[in-house]
Amino acid sequence: MRFNFISWILRIVAAAILLQTLYFKFTAAPESIYIFSTLGIEPYGRWGSGIVELIASFLILCPKTTYLGALLGCVVMIEAIFAHLFLIGINVLNDGGLLFGLSLITFFCCASLVYQNKNRILNLL
């Protein structure tokens, strides 16, 4: 029972962060435009990452596909973490590292979900 509770907390946190960022990506918030312009992939990269994050969120929240969403979430967050570390910086437009911190939290939640579902993933191979 405790394992299931922790799993749901991880799912909700990861999905909530992923879904919350969609507002900024799809409404062309200045922070999002700055980030994706710096990366050289504005606007298509912003829209594409938003769609991928939306799909990952739904997959994470559905128990039968949590492992797929968590894998997708890990990939997206690794990209975000590397972008922060090597291209855009940790402190983006004086956010105090908030976006970087959220990407770390989301990665941790998704990686934990991948670990919890490792048997399902191994069965795919």
mmCIF file of N, CA and C in Angstrom:
data_model
loop_
_atom_site.group_PDB
_atom_site.id
_atom_site.type_symbol
_atom_site.label_atom_id
_atom_site.label_comp_id
_atom_site.label_asym_id
_atom_site.label_seq_id
_atom_site.Cartn_x
_atom_site.Cartn_y
_atom_site.Cartn_z
ATOM 1 N N MET A 1 0.831 -1.196 0.000
ATOM 2 C CA MET A 1 0.000 0.000 0.000
ATOM 3 C C MET A 1 0.872 1.255 0.000
ATOM 4 N N ARG A 2 1.928 1.268 0.815
ATOM 5 C CA ARG A 2 2.819 2.424 0.880
ATOM 6 C C ARG A 2 3.482 2.666 -0.471
ATOM 7 N N PHE A 3 3.884 1.593 -1.138
ATOM 8 C CA PHE A 3 4.529 1.691 -2.449
ATOM 9 C C PHE A 3 3.595 2.370 -3.442
ATOM 10 N N ASN A 4 2.338 1.993 -3.431
ATOM 11 C CA ASN A 4 1.358 2.578 -4.336
ATOM 12 C C ASN A 4 1.141 4.061 -4.029
ATOM 13 N N PHE A 5 1.120 4.414 -2.743
ATOM 14 C CA PHE A 5 0.941 5.802 -2.342
ATOM 15 C C PHE A 5 2.109 6.653 -2.837
ATOM 16 N N ILE A 6 3.317 6.165 -2.629
ATOM 17 C CA ILE A 6 4.506 6.896 -3.078
ATOM 18 C C ILE A 6 4.506 7.016 -4.599
ATOM 19 N N SER A 7 4.127 5.953 -5.275
ATOM 20 C CA SER A 7 4.057 5.981 -6.727
ATOM 21 C C SER A 7 3.095 7.058 -7.205
ATOM 22 N N TRP A 8 1.952 7.166 -6.564
ATOM 23 C CA TRP A 8 0.980 8.179 -6.974
ATOM 24 C C TRP A 8 1.483 9.591 -6.673
ATOM 25 N N ILE A 9 2.180 9.772 -5.574
ATOM 26 C CA ILE A 9 2.750 11.090 -5.265
ATOM 27 C C ILE A 9 3.752 11.480 -6.352
ATOM 28 N N LEU A 10 4.629 10.532 -6.728
ATOM 29 C CA LEU A 10 5.610 10.797 -7.784
ATOM 30 C C LEU A 10 4.916 11.117 -9.105
ATOM 31 N N ARG A 11 3.876 10.379 -9.427
ATOM 32 C CA ARG A 11 3.126 10.625 -10.673
ATOM 33 C C ARG A 11 2.509 12.008 -10.685
ATOM 34 N N ILE A 12 1.853 12.348 -9.594
ATOM 35 C CA ILE A 12 1.156 13.637 -9.526
ATOM 36 C C ILE A 12 2.139 14.798 -9.585
ATOM 37 N N VAL A 13 3.254 14.694 -8.863
ATOM 38 C CA VAL A 13 4.244 15.780 -8.874
ATOM 39 C C VAL A 13 4.813 15.955 -10.278
ATOM 40 N N ALA A 14 5.241 14.853 -10.906
ATOM 41 C CA ALA A 14 5.826 14.936 -12.243
ATOM 42 C C ALA A 14 4.813 15.495 -13.246
ATOM 43 N N ALA A 15 3.608 14.957 -13.239
ATOM 44 C CA ALA A 15 2.587 15.407 -14.192
ATOM 45 C C ALA A 15 2.193 16.856 -13.930
ATOM 46 N N ALA A 16 2.092 17.249 -12.675
ATOM 47 C CA ALA A 16 1.707 18.629 -12.349
ATOM 48 C C ALA A 16 2.740 19.623 -12.864
ATOM 49 N N ILE A 17 4.015 19.307 -12.679
ATOM 50 C CA ILE A 17 5.059 20.217 -13.158
ATOM 51 C C ILE A 17 5.046 20.269 -14.682
ATOM 52 N N LEU A 18 4.954 19.106 -15.317
ATOM 53 C CA LEU A 18 4.922 19.077 -16.779
ATOM 54 C C LEU A 18 3.719 19.836 -17.334
ATOM 55 N N LEU A 19 2.559 19.637 -16.733
ATOM 56 C CA LEU A 19 1.343 20.307 -17.208
ATOM 57 C C LEU A 19 1.370 21.810 -16.919
ATOM 58 N N GLN A 20 1.944 22.195 -15.789
ATOM 59 C CA GLN A 20 2.000 23.606 -15.419
ATOM 60 C C GLN A 20 2.840 24.400 -16.414
ATOM 61 N N THR A 21 3.903 23.810 -16.924
ATOM 62 C CA THR A 21 4.768 24.540 -17.862
ATOM 63 C C THR A 21 4.110 24.718 -19.230
ATOM 64 N N LEU A 22 3.095 23.926 -19.523
ATOM 65 C CA LEU A 22 2.428 24.034 -20.826
ATOM 66 C C LEU A 22 1.794 25.400 -21.034
ATOM 67 N N TYR A 23 1.260 25.962 -19.980
ATOM 68 C CA TYR A 23 0.645 27.279 -20.089
ATOM 69 C C TYR A 23 1.649 28.283 -20.664
ATOM 70 N N PHE A 24 2.859 28.255 -20.139
ATOM 71 C CA PHE A 24 3.881 29.210 -20.561
ATOM 72 C C PHE A 24 4.362 28.930 -21.982
ATOM 73 N N LYS A 25 4.437 27.656 -22.336
ATOM 74 C CA LYS A 25 4.890 27.307 -23.680
ATOM 75 C C LYS A 25 3.842 27.639 -24.730
ATOM 76 N N PHE A 26 2.604 27.313 -24.459
ATOM 77 C CA PHE A 26 1.560 27.503 -25.467
ATOM 78 C C PHE A 26 1.022 28.931 -25.539
ATOM 79 N N THR A 27 1.282 29.752 -24.522
ATOM 80 C CA THR A 27 0.855 31.153 -24.568
ATOM 81 C C THR A 27 2.002 32.084 -24.942
ATOM 82 N N ALA A 28 3.141 31.519 -25.284
ATOM 83 C CA ALA A 28 4.317 32.291 -25.703
ATOM 84 C C ALA A 28 4.762 33.279 -24.631
ATOM 85 N N ALA A 29 4.902 32.770 -23.417
ATOM 86 C CA ALA A 29 5.396 33.604 -22.325
ATOM 87 C C ALA A 29 6.825 34.051 -22.648
ATOM 88 N N PRO A 30 7.205 35.249 -22.220
ATOM 89 C CA PRO A 30 8.544 35.765 -22.540
ATOM 90 C C PRO A 30 9.684 34.821 -22.132
ATOM 91 N N GLU A 31 9.524 34.140 -20.994
ATOM 92 C CA GLU A 31 10.565 33.208 -20.553
ATOM 93 C C GLU A 31 10.738 32.066 -21.544
ATOM 94 N N SER A 32 9.634 31.522 -21.997
ATOM 95 C CA SER A 32 9.690 30.420 -22.959
ATOM 96 C C SER A 32 10.292 30.871 -24.279
ATOM 97 N N ILE A 33 9.882 32.034 -24.740
ATOM 98 C CA ILE A 33 10.429 32.553 -25.994
ATOM 99 C C ILE A 33 11.930 32.779 -25.856
ATOM 100 N N TYR A 34 12.352 33.323 -24.720
ATOM 101 C CA TYR A 34 13.782 33.548 -24.487
ATOM 102 C C TYR A 34 14.555 32.230 -24.514
ATOM 103 N N ILE A 35 14.051 31.231 -23.793
ATOM 104 C CA ILE A 35 14.740 29.944 -23.711
ATOM 105 C C ILE A 35 14.868 29.305 -25.086
ATOM 106 N N PHE A 36 13.774 29.202 -25.798
ATOM 107 C CA PHE A 36 13.809 28.498 -27.076
ATOM 108 C C PHE A 36 14.481 29.324 -28.172
ATOM 109 N N SER A 37 14.481 30.656 -28.048
ATOM 110 C CA SER A 37 15.250 31.482 -28.978
ATOM 111 C C SER A 37 16.747 31.286 -28.743
ATOM 112 N N THR A 38 17.139 31.217 -27.480
ATOM 113 C CA THR A 38 18.540 30.965 -27.147
ATOM 114 C C THR A 38 18.987 29.614 -27.690
ATOM 115 N N LEU A 39 18.103 28.633 -27.637
ATOM 116 C CA LEU A 39 18.421 27.309 -28.159
ATOM 117 C C LEU A 39 18.343 27.255 -29.683
ATOM 118 N N GLY A 40 17.756 28.287 -30.300
ATOM 119 C CA GLY A 40 17.641 28.349 -31.757
ATOM 120 C C GLY A 40 16.519 27.506 -32.323
ATOM 121 N N ILE A 41 15.511 27.209 -31.507
ATOM 122 C CA ILE A 41 14.406 26.360 -31.978
ATOM 123 C C ILE A 41 13.036 26.971 -31.683
ATOM 124 N N GLU A 42 12.975 28.280 -31.632
ATOM 125 C CA GLU A 42 11.710 28.985 -31.404
ATOM 126 C C GLU A 42 11.006 29.169 -32.749
ATOM 127 N N PRO A 43 9.743 28.951 -32.900
ATOM 128 C CA PRO A 43 8.715 28.501 -31.979
ATOM 129 C C PRO A 43 8.480 26.993 -32.006
ATOM 130 N N TYR A 44 9.010 26.311 -33.029
ATOM 131 C CA TYR A 44 8.663 24.897 -33.207
ATOM 132 C C TYR A 44 9.172 24.011 -32.071
ATOM 133 N N GLY A 45 10.328 24.337 -31.532
ATOM 134 C CA GLY A 45 10.851 23.576 -30.397
ATOM 135 C C GLY A 45 9.986 23.758 -29.160
ATOM 136 N N ARG A 46 9.486 24.967 -28.983
ATOM 137 C CA ARG A 46 8.605 25.250 -27.838
ATOM 138 C C ARG A 46 7.307 24.482 -27.972
ATOM 139 N N TRP A 47 6.712 24.526 -29.144
ATOM 140 C CA TRP A 47 5.458 23.789 -29.362
ATOM 141 C C TRP A 47 5.683 22.285 -29.270
ATOM 142 N N GLY A 48 6.738 21.818 -29.902
ATOM 143 C CA GLY A 48 7.030 20.377 -29.901
ATOM 144 C C GLY A 48 7.291 19.848 -28.506
ATOM 145 N N SER A 49 8.077 20.580 -27.727
ATOM 146 C CA SER A 49 8.345 20.114 -26.364
ATOM 147 C C SER A 49 7.072 20.158 -25.527
ATOM 148 N N GLY A 50 6.225 21.150 -25.777
ATOM 149 C CA GLY A 50 4.951 21.212 -25.053
ATOM 150 C C GLY A 50 4.066 20.023 -25.369
ATOM 151 N N ILE A 51 4.002 19.639 -26.634
ATOM 152 C CA ILE A 51 3.186 18.474 -27.018
ATOM 153 C C ILE A 51 3.747 17.196 -26.414
ATOM 154 N N VAL A 52 5.071 17.040 -26.440
ATOM 155 C CA VAL A 52 5.699 15.847 -25.859
ATOM 156 C C VAL A 52 5.452 15.798 -24.351
ATOM 157 N N GLU A 53 5.551 16.934 -23.680
ATOM 158 C CA GLU A 53 5.306 16.974 -22.240
ATOM 159 C C GLU A 53 3.842 16.683 -21.915
ATOM 160 N N LEU A 54 2.932 17.130 -22.759
ATOM 161 C CA LEU A 54 1.514 16.823 -22.567
ATOM 162 C C LEU A 54 1.275 15.320 -22.684
ATOM 163 N N ILE A 55 1.853 14.703 -23.688
ATOM 164 C CA ILE A 55 1.724 13.248 -23.865
ATOM 165 C C ILE A 55 2.332 12.514 -22.680
ATOM 166 N N ALA A 56 3.528 12.939 -22.252
ATOM 167 C CA ALA A 56 4.183 12.295 -21.109
ATOM 168 C C ALA A 56 3.320 12.398 -19.856
ATOM 169 N N SER A 57 2.699 13.544 -19.647
ATOM 170 C CA SER A 57 1.854 13.734 -18.461
ATOM 171 C C SER A 57 0.692 12.757 -18.441
ATOM 172 N N PHE A 58 0.011 12.622 -19.579
ATOM 173 C CA PHE A 58 -1.121 11.700 -19.638
ATOM 174 C C PHE A 58 -0.659 10.258 -19.444
ATOM 175 N N LEU A 59 0.462 9.903 -20.049
ATOM 176 C CA LEU A 59 0.978 8.544 -19.888
ATOM 177 C C LEU A 59 1.384 8.258 -18.440
ATOM 178 N N ILE A 60 1.965 9.249 -17.779
ATOM 179 C CA ILE A 60 2.369 9.082 -16.380
ATOM 180 C C ILE A 60 1.156 8.858 -15.485
ATOM 181 N N LEU A 61 0.090 9.584 -15.733
ATOM 182 C CA LEU A 61 -1.088 9.483 -14.861
ATOM 183 C C LEU A 61 -1.900 8.210 -15.084
ATOM 184 N N CYS A 62 -1.786 7.595 -16.228
ATOM 185 C CA CYS A 62 -2.487 6.340 -16.494
ATOM 186 C C CYS A 62 -1.638 5.179 -15.977
ATOM 187 N N PRO A 63 -2.145 4.409 -14.995
ATOM 188 C CA PRO A 63 -1.330 3.352 -14.368
ATOM 189 C C PRO A 63 -0.729 2.342 -15.352
ATOM 190 N N LYS A 64 -1.433 2.009 -16.404
ATOM 191 C CA LYS A 64 -0.911 1.011 -17.340
ATOM 192 C C LYS A 64 0.224 1.548 -18.204
ATOM 193 N N THR A 65 0.336 2.854 -18.325
ATOM 194 C CA THR A 65 1.364 3.443 -19.183
ATOM 195 C C THR A 65 2.329 4.349 -18.421
ATOM 196 N N THR A 66 2.308 4.262 -17.104
ATOM 197 C CA THR A 66 3.174 5.123 -16.299
ATOM 198 C C THR A 66 4.633 4.985 -16.706
ATOM 199 N N TYR A 67 5.066 3.761 -16.942
ATOM 200 C CA TYR A 67 6.479 3.544 -17.263
ATOM 201 C C TYR A 67 6.860 4.203 -18.588
ATOM 202 N N LEU A 68 5.941 4.223 -19.555
ATOM 203 C CA LEU A 68 6.230 4.884 -20.837
ATOM 204 C C LEU A 68 6.325 6.398 -20.653
ATOM 205 N N GLY A 69 5.392 6.952 -19.914
ATOM 206 C CA GLY A 69 5.426 8.386 -19.643
ATOM 207 C C GLY A 69 6.642 8.796 -18.843
ATOM 208 N N ALA A 70 7.028 7.934 -17.889
ATOM 209 C CA ALA A 70 8.208 8.228 -17.075
ATOM 210 C C ALA A 70 9.476 8.183 -17.925
ATOM 211 N N LEU A 71 9.564 7.217 -18.829
ATOM 212 C CA LEU A 71 10.718 7.165 -19.738
ATOM 213 C C LEU A 71 10.772 8.419 -20.607
ATOM 214 N N LEU A 72 9.631 8.798 -21.160
ATOM 215 C CA LEU A 72 9.560 9.997 -21.986
ATOM 216 C C LEU A 72 9.902 11.237 -21.162
ATOM 217 N N GLY A 73 9.379 11.291 -19.944
ATOM 218 C CA GLY A 73 9.678 12.415 -19.057
ATOM 219 C C GLY A 73 11.157 12.511 -18.722
ATOM 220 N N CYS A 74 11.808 11.372 -18.510
ATOM 221 C CA CYS A 74 13.254 11.364 -18.242
ATOM 222 C C CYS A 74 14.030 11.943 -19.416
ATOM 223 N N VAL A 75 13.667 11.522 -20.612
ATOM 224 C CA VAL A 75 14.365 12.017 -21.809
ATOM 225 C C VAL A 75 14.200 13.529 -21.942
ATOM 226 N N VAL A 76 12.974 14.002 -21.788
ATOM 227 C CA VAL A 76 12.709 15.436 -21.913
ATOM 228 C C VAL A 76 13.452 16.219 -20.826
ATOM 229 N N MET A 77 13.474 15.709 -19.609
ATOM 230 C CA MET A 77 14.133 16.420 -18.519
ATOM 231 C C MET A 77 15.654 16.375 -18.639
ATOM 232 N N ILE A 78 16.205 15.294 -19.159
ATOM 233 C CA ILE A 78 17.654 15.260 -19.401
ATOM 234 C C ILE A 78 18.019 16.349 -20.410
ATOM 235 N N GLU A 79 17.214 16.486 -21.444
ATOM 236 C CA GLU A 79 17.450 17.548 -22.416
ATOM 237 C C GLU A 79 17.367 18.922 -21.760
ATOM 238 N N ALA A 80 16.374 19.121 -20.907
ATOM 239 C CA ALA A 80 16.205 20.411 -20.229
ATOM 240 C C ALA A 80 17.378 20.689 -19.288
ATOM 241 N N ILE A 81 17.796 19.677 -18.539
ATOM 242 C CA ILE A 81 18.910 19.850 -17.602
ATOM 243 C C ILE A 81 20.190 20.187 -18.362
ATOM 244 N N PHE A 82 20.476 19.471 -19.433
ATOM 245 C CA PHE A 82 21.668 19.759 -20.234
ATOM 246 C C PHE A 82 21.596 21.157 -20.850
ATOM 247 N N ALA A 83 20.415 21.548 -21.309
ATOM 248 C CA ALA A 83 20.256 22.891 -21.876
ATOM 249 C C ALA A 83 20.569 23.949 -20.819
ATOM 250 N N HIS A 84 20.077 23.732 -19.602
ATOM 251 C CA HIS A 84 20.367 24.680 -18.523
ATOM 252 C C HIS A 84 21.849 24.704 -18.188
ATOM 253 N N LEU A 85 22.469 23.544 -18.109
ATOM 254 C CA LEU A 85 23.874 23.476 -17.703
ATOM 255 C C LEU A 85 24.825 24.022 -18.763
ATOM 256 N N PHE A 86 24.533 23.792 -20.033
ATOM 257 C CA PHE A 86 25.511 24.100 -21.063
ATOM 258 C C PHE A 86 25.133 25.248 -22.008
ATOM 259 N N LEU A 87 23.871 25.637 -22.072
ATOM 260 C CA LEU A 87 23.478 26.643 -23.060
ATOM 261 C C LEU A 87 22.798 27.883 -22.474
ATOM 262 N N ILE A 88 21.796 27.694 -21.644
ATOM 263 C CA ILE A 88 21.014 28.851 -21.204
ATOM 264 C C ILE A 88 21.322 29.295 -19.776
ATOM 265 N N GLY A 89 22.003 28.452 -19.024
ATOM 266 C CA GLY A 89 22.335 28.793 -17.642
ATOM 267 C C GLY A 89 21.277 28.336 -16.660
ATOM 268 N N ILE A 90 21.677 28.266 -15.425
ATOM 269 C CA ILE A 90 20.760 27.803 -14.371
ATOM 270 C C ILE A 90 19.771 28.894 -14.000
ATOM 271 N N ASN A 91 20.224 30.121 -13.939
ATOM 272 C CA ASN A 91 19.372 31.258 -13.599
ATOM 273 C C ASN A 91 18.895 31.909 -14.897
ATOM 274 N N VAL A 92 17.659 31.630 -15.275
ATOM 275 C CA VAL A 92 17.099 32.140 -16.530
ATOM 276 C C VAL A 92 16.232 33.358 -16.242
ATOM 277 N N LEU A 93 16.625 34.494 -16.786
ATOM 278 C CA LEU A 93 15.882 35.742 -16.603
ATOM 279 C C LEU A 93 15.578 36.014 -15.124
ATOM 280 N N ASN A 94 16.582 35.834 -14.298
ATOM 281 C CA ASN A 94 16.502 36.111 -12.854
ATOM 282 C C ASN A 94 15.419 35.307 -12.143
ATOM 283 N N ASP A 95 15.243 34.034 -12.525
ATOM 284 C CA ASP A 95 14.250 33.193 -11.850
ATOM 285 C C ASP A 95 14.828 32.490 -10.626
ATOM 286 N N GLY A 96 16.095 32.736 -10.329
ATOM 287 C CA GLY A 96 16.715 32.122 -9.161
ATOM 288 C C GLY A 96 16.935 30.625 -9.315
ATOM 289 N N GLY A 97 16.919 30.135 -10.533
ATOM 290 C CA GLY A 97 17.115 28.712 -10.777
ATOM 291 C C GLY A 97 15.852 27.883 -10.630
ATOM 292 N N LEU A 98 14.705 28.539 -10.605
ATOM 293 C CA LEU A 98 13.428 27.836 -10.416
ATOM 294 C C LEU A 98 13.175 26.807 -11.518
ATOM 295 N N LEU A 99 13.326 27.211 -12.771
ATOM 296 C CA LEU A 99 13.068 26.278 -13.870
ATOM 297 C C LEU A 99 14.031 25.097 -13.830
ATOM 298 N N PHE A 100 15.285 25.372 -13.505
ATOM 299 C CA PHE A 100 16.265 24.298 -13.388
ATOM 300 C C PHE A 100 15.881 23.355 -12.244
ATOM 301 N N GLY A 101 15.482 23.910 -11.126
ATOM 302 C CA GLY A 101 15.052 23.096 -9.987
ATOM 303 C C GLY A 101 13.842 22.237 -10.311
ATOM 304 N N LEU A 102 12.880 22.807 -11.024
ATOM 305 C CA LEU A 102 11.696 22.043 -11.419
ATOM 306 C C LEU A 102 12.061 20.905 -12.371
ATOM 307 N N SER A 103 13.033 21.148 -13.256
ATOM 308 C CA SER A 103 13.448 20.073 -14.160
ATOM 309 C C SER A 103 14.150 18.958 -13.388
ATOM 310 N N LEU A 104 14.911 19.311 -12.353
ATOM 311 C CA LEU A 104 15.554 18.284 -11.519
ATOM 312 C C LEU A 104 14.515 17.467 -10.742
ATOM 313 N N ILE A 105 13.535 18.150 -10.176
ATOM 314 C CA ILE A 105 12.478 17.454 -9.424
ATOM 315 C C ILE A 105 11.706 16.523 -10.356
ATOM 316 N N THR A 106 11.353 17.015 -11.536
ATOM 317 C CA THR A 106 10.609 16.193 -12.493
ATOM 318 C C THR A 106 11.437 14.999 -12.932
ATOM 319 N N PHE A 107 12.727 15.212 -13.181
ATOM 320 C CA PHE A 107 13.597 14.097 -13.560
ATOM 321 C C PHE A 107 13.659 13.067 -12.439
ATOM 322 N N PHE A 108 13.830 13.518 -11.207
ATOM 323 C CA PHE A 108 13.888 12.595 -10.072
ATOM 324 C C PHE A 108 12.594 11.778 -9.967
ATOM 325 N N CYS A 109 11.449 12.431 -10.093
ATOM 326 C CA CYS A 109 10.167 11.719 -10.020
ATOM 327 C C CYS A 109 10.043 10.699 -11.154
ATOM 328 N N CYS A 110 10.376 11.110 -12.366
ATOM 329 C CA CYS A 110 10.277 10.199 -13.516
ATOM 330 C C CYS A 110 11.267 9.047 -13.397
ATOM 331 N N ALA A 111 12.492 9.339 -12.965
ATOM 332 C CA ALA A 111 13.492 8.280 -12.799
ATOM 333 C C ALA A 111 13.052 7.290 -11.720
ATOM 334 N N SER A 112 12.438 7.787 -10.662
ATOM 335 C CA SER A 112 11.928 6.901 -9.612
ATOM 336 C C SER A 112 10.808 6.014 -10.139
ATOM 337 N N LEU A 113 9.954 6.582 -10.964
ATOM 338 C CA LEU A 113 8.868 5.797 -11.573
ATOM 339 C C LEU A 113 9.423 4.752 -12.534
ATOM 340 N N VAL A 114 10.465 5.103 -13.276
ATOM 341 C CA VAL A 114 11.111 4.128 -14.156
ATOM 342 C C VAL A 114 11.670 2.979 -13.326
ATOM 343 N N TYR A 115 12.328 3.319 -12.217
ATOM 344 C CA TYR A 115 12.896 2.280 -11.359
ATOM 345 C C TYR A 115 11.801 1.385 -10.777
ATOM 346 N N GLN A 116 10.707 1.987 -10.348
ATOM 347 C CA GLN A 116 9.604 1.204 -9.790
ATOM 348 C C GLN A 116 8.994 0.265 -10.826
ATOM 349 N N ASN A 117 9.054 0.649 -12.075
ATOM 350 C CA ASN A 117 8.440 -0.138 -13.154
ATOM 351 C C ASN A 117 9.474 -0.849 -14.018
ATOM 352 N N LYS A 118 10.653 -1.083 -13.466
ATOM 353 C CA LYS A 118 11.744 -1.649 -14.268
ATOM 354 C C LYS A 118 11.399 -3.016 -14.842
ATOM 355 N N ASN A 119 10.599 -3.806 -14.154
ATOM 356 C CA ASN A 119 10.217 -5.116 -14.681
ATOM 357 C C ASN A 119 9.368 -4.987 -15.948
ATOM 358 N N ARG A 120 8.466 -4.029 -15.972
ATOM 359 C CA ARG A 120 7.660 -3.792 -17.169
ATOM 360 C C ARG A 120 8.530 -3.361 -18.343
ATOM 361 N N ILE A 121 9.505 -2.522 -18.040
ATOM 362 C CA ILE A 121 10.397 -2.027 -19.088
ATOM 363 C C ILE A 121 11.264 -3.156 -19.623
ATOM 364 N N LEU A 122 11.779 -4.000 -18.736
ATOM 365 C CA LEU A 122 12.604 -5.130 -19.162
ATOM 366 C C LEU A 122 11.798 -6.116 -19.996
ATOM 367 N N ASN A 123 10.530 -6.249 -19.698
ATOM 368 C CA ASN A 123 9.669 -7.160 -20.497
ATOM 369 C C ASN A 123 9.476 -6.639 -21.920
ATOM 370 N N LEU A 124 9.590 -5.327 -22.113
ATOM 371 C CA LEU A 124 9.478 -4.773 -23.467
ATOM 372 C C LEU A 124 10.666 -5.198 -24.341
ATOM 373 N N LEU A 125 11.806 -5.380 -23.695
ATOM 374 C CA LEU A 125 13.014 -5.746 -24.436
ATOM 375 C C LEU A 125 12.983 -7.212 -24.709
#
